[in-house]
CSV table of N, CA and C in Angstrom, one decimal:
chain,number,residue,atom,x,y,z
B,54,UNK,N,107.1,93.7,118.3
B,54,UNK,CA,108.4,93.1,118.3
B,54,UNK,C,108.9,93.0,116.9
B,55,UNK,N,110.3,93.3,116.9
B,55,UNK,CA,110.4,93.5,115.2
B,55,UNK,C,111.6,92.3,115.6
B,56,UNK,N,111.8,91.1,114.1
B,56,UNK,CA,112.5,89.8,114.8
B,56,UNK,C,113.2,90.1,112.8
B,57,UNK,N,114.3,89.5,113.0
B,57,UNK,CA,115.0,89.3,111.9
B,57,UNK,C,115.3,87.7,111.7
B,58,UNK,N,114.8,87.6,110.5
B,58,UNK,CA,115.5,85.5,110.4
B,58,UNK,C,116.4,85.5,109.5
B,59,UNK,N,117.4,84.8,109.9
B,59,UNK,CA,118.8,84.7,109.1
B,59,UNK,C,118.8,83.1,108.8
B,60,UNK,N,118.0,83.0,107.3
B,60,UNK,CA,118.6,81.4,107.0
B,60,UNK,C,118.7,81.6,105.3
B,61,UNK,N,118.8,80.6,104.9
B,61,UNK,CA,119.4,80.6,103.5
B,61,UNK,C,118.6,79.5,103.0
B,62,UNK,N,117.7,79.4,103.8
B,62,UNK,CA,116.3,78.1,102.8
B,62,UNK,C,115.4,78.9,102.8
B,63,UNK,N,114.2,79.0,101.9
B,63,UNK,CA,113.4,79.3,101.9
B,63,UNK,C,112.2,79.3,102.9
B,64,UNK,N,112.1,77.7,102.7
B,64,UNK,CA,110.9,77.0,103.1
B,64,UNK,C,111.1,77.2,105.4
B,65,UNK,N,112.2,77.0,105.4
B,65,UNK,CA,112.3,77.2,107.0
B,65,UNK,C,111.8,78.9,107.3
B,66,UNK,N,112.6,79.9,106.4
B,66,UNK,CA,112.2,81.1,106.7
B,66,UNK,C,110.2,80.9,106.7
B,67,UNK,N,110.0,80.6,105.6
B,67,UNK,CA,108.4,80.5,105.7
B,67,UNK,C,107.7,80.1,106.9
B,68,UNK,N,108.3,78.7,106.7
B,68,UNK,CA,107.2,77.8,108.1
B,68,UNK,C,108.1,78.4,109.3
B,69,UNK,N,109.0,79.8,109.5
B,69,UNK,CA,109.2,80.1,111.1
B,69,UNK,C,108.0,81.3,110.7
B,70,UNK,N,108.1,82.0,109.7
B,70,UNK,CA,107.3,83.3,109.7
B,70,UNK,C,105.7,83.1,110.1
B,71,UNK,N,105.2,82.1,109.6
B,71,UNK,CA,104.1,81.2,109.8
B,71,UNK,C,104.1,80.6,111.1
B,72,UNK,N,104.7,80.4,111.9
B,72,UNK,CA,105.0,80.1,113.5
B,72,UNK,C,104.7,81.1,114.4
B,73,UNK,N,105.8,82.4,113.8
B,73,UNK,CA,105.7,83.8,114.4
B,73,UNK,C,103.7,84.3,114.4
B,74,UNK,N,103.7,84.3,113.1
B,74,UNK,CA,102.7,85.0,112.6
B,74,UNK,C,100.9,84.5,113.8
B,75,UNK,N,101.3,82.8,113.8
B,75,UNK,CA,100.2,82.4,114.4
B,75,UNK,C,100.5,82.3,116.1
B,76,UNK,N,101.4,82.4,116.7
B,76,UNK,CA,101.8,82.7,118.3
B,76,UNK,C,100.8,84.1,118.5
B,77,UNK,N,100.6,83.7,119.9
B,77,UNK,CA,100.6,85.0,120.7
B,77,UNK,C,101.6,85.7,120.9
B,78,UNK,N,103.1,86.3,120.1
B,78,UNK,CA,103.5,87.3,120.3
B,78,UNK,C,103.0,88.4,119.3
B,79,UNK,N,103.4,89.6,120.0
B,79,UNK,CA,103.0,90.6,119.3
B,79,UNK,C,104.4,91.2,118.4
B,80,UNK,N,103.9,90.6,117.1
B,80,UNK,CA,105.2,90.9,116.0
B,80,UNK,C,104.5,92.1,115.3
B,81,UNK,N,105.4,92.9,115.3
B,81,UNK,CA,105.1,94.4,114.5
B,81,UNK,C,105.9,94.1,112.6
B,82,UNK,N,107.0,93.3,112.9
B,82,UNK,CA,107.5,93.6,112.4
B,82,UNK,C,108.4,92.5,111.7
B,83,UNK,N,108.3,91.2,110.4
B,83,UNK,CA,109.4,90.5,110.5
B,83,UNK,C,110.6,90.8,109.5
B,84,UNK,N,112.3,91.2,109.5
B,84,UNK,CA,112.5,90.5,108.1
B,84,UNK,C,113.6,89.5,108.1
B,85,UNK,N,113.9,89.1,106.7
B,85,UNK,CA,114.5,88.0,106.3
B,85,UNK,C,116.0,88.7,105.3
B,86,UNK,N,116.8,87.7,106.4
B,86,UNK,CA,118.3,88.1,105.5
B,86,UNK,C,118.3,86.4,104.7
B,87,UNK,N,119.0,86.6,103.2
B,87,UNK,CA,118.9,84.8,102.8
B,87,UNK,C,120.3,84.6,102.9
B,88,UNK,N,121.3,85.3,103.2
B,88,UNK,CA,123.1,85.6,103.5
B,88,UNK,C,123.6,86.0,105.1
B,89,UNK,N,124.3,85.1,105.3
B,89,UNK,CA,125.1,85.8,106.5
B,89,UNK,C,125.4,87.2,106.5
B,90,UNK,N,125.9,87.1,105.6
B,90,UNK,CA,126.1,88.8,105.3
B,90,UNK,C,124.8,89.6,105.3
B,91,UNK,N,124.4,89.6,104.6
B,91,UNK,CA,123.2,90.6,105.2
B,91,UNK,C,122.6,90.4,106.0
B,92,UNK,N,122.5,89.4,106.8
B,92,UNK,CA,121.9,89.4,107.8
B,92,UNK,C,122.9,90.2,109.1
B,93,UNK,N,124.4,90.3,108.9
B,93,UNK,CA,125.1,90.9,109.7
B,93,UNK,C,124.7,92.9,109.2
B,94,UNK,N,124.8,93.3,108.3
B,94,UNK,CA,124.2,94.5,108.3
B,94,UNK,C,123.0,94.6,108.0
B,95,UNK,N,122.0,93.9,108.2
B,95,UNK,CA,120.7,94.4,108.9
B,95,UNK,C,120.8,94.5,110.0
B,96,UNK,N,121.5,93.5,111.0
B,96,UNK,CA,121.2,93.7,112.4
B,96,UNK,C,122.2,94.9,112.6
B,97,UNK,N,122.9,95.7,111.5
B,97,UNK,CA,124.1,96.4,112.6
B,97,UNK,C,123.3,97.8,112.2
B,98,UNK,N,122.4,97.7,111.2
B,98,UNK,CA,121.4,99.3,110.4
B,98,UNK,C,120.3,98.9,111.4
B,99,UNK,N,119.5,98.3,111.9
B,99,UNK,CA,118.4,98.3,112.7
B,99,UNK,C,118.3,97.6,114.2
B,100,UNK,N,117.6,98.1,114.7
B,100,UNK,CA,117.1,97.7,116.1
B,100,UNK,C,116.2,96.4,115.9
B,101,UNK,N,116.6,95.2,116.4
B,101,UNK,CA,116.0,94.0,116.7
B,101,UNK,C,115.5,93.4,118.0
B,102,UNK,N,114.5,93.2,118.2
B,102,UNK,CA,113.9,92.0,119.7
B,102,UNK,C,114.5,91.1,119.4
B,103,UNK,N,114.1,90.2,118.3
B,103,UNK,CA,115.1,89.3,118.6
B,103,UNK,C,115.5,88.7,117.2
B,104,UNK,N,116.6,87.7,117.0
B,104,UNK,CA,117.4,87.4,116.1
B,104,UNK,C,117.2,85.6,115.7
B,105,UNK,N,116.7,85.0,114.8
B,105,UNK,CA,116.6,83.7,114.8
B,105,UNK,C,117.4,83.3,113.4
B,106,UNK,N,118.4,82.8,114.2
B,106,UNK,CA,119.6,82.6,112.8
B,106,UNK,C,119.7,80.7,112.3
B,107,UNK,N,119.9,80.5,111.3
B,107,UNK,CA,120.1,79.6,110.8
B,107,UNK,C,121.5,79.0,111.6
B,108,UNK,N,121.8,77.8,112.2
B,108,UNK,CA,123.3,77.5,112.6
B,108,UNK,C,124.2,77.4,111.5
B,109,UNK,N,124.1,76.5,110.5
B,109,UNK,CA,125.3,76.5,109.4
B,109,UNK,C,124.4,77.5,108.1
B,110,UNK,N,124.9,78.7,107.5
B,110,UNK,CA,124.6,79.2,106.6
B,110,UNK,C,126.1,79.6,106.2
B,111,UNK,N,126.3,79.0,105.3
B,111,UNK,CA,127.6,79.1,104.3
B,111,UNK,C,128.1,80.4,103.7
B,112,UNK,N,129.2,80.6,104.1
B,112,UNK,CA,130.3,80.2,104.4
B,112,UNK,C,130.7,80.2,106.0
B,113,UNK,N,129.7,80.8,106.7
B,113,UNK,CA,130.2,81.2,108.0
B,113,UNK,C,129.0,79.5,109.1
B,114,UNK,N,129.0,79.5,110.2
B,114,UNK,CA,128.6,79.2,111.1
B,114,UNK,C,127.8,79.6,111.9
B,115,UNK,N,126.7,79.9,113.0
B,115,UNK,CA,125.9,80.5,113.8
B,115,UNK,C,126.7,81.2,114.7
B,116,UNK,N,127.5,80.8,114.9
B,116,UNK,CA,128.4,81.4,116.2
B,116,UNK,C,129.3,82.7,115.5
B,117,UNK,N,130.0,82.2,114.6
B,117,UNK,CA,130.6,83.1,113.9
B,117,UNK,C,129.7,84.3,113.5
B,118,UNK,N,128.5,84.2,112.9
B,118,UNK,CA,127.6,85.3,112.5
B,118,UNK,C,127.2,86.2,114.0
B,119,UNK,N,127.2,85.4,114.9
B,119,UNK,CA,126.4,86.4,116.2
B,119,UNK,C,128.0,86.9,116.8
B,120,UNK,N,128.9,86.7,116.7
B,120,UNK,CA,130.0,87.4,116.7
B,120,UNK,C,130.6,88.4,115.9
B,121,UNK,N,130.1,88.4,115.0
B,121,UNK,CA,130.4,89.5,113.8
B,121,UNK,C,128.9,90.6,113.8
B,122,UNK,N,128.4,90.1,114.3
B,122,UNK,CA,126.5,91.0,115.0
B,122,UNK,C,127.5,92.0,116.2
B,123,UNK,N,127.6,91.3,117.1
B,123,UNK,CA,128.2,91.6,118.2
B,123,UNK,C,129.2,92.9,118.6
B,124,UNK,N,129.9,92.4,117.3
B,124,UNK,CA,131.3,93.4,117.0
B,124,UNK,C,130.5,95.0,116.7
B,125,UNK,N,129.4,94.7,115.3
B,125,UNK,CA,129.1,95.7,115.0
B,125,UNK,C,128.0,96.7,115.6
């Protein structure tokens, strides 16, 4: 499973990767966007399972970023 995390704190990206890492799913693969923005062209250059986004990462909103994913 390759999963992308879109947040702008550190410590949350950590203790989710550390969540991921000790679950029984089968993760091939994690990375970390610390910008809305790059987290919108990562997801638009690579194939993702799944997407775990921060809701407020400034200047945009959660909804707004999976809408601008969406587009591209």
């Amino acid at each position: 499973m390759n999963i992308l995390i879109i947040d702008d704190d550190k410590l949350d990206r950590m203790t989710t990767m550390r969540s991921l890492k000790e679950s029984d799913l089968k993760v091939d693969n994690i990375d970390e966007a610390v910008t809305a923005e790059d987290g919108i062209k990562m997801a638009a250059n690579l194939c993702y399972d799944m997407i775990l986004l921060d809701y407020q990462i400034p200047p945009y909103n959660g909804v707004e970023v999976l809408r601008e994913i969406r587009i591209v």
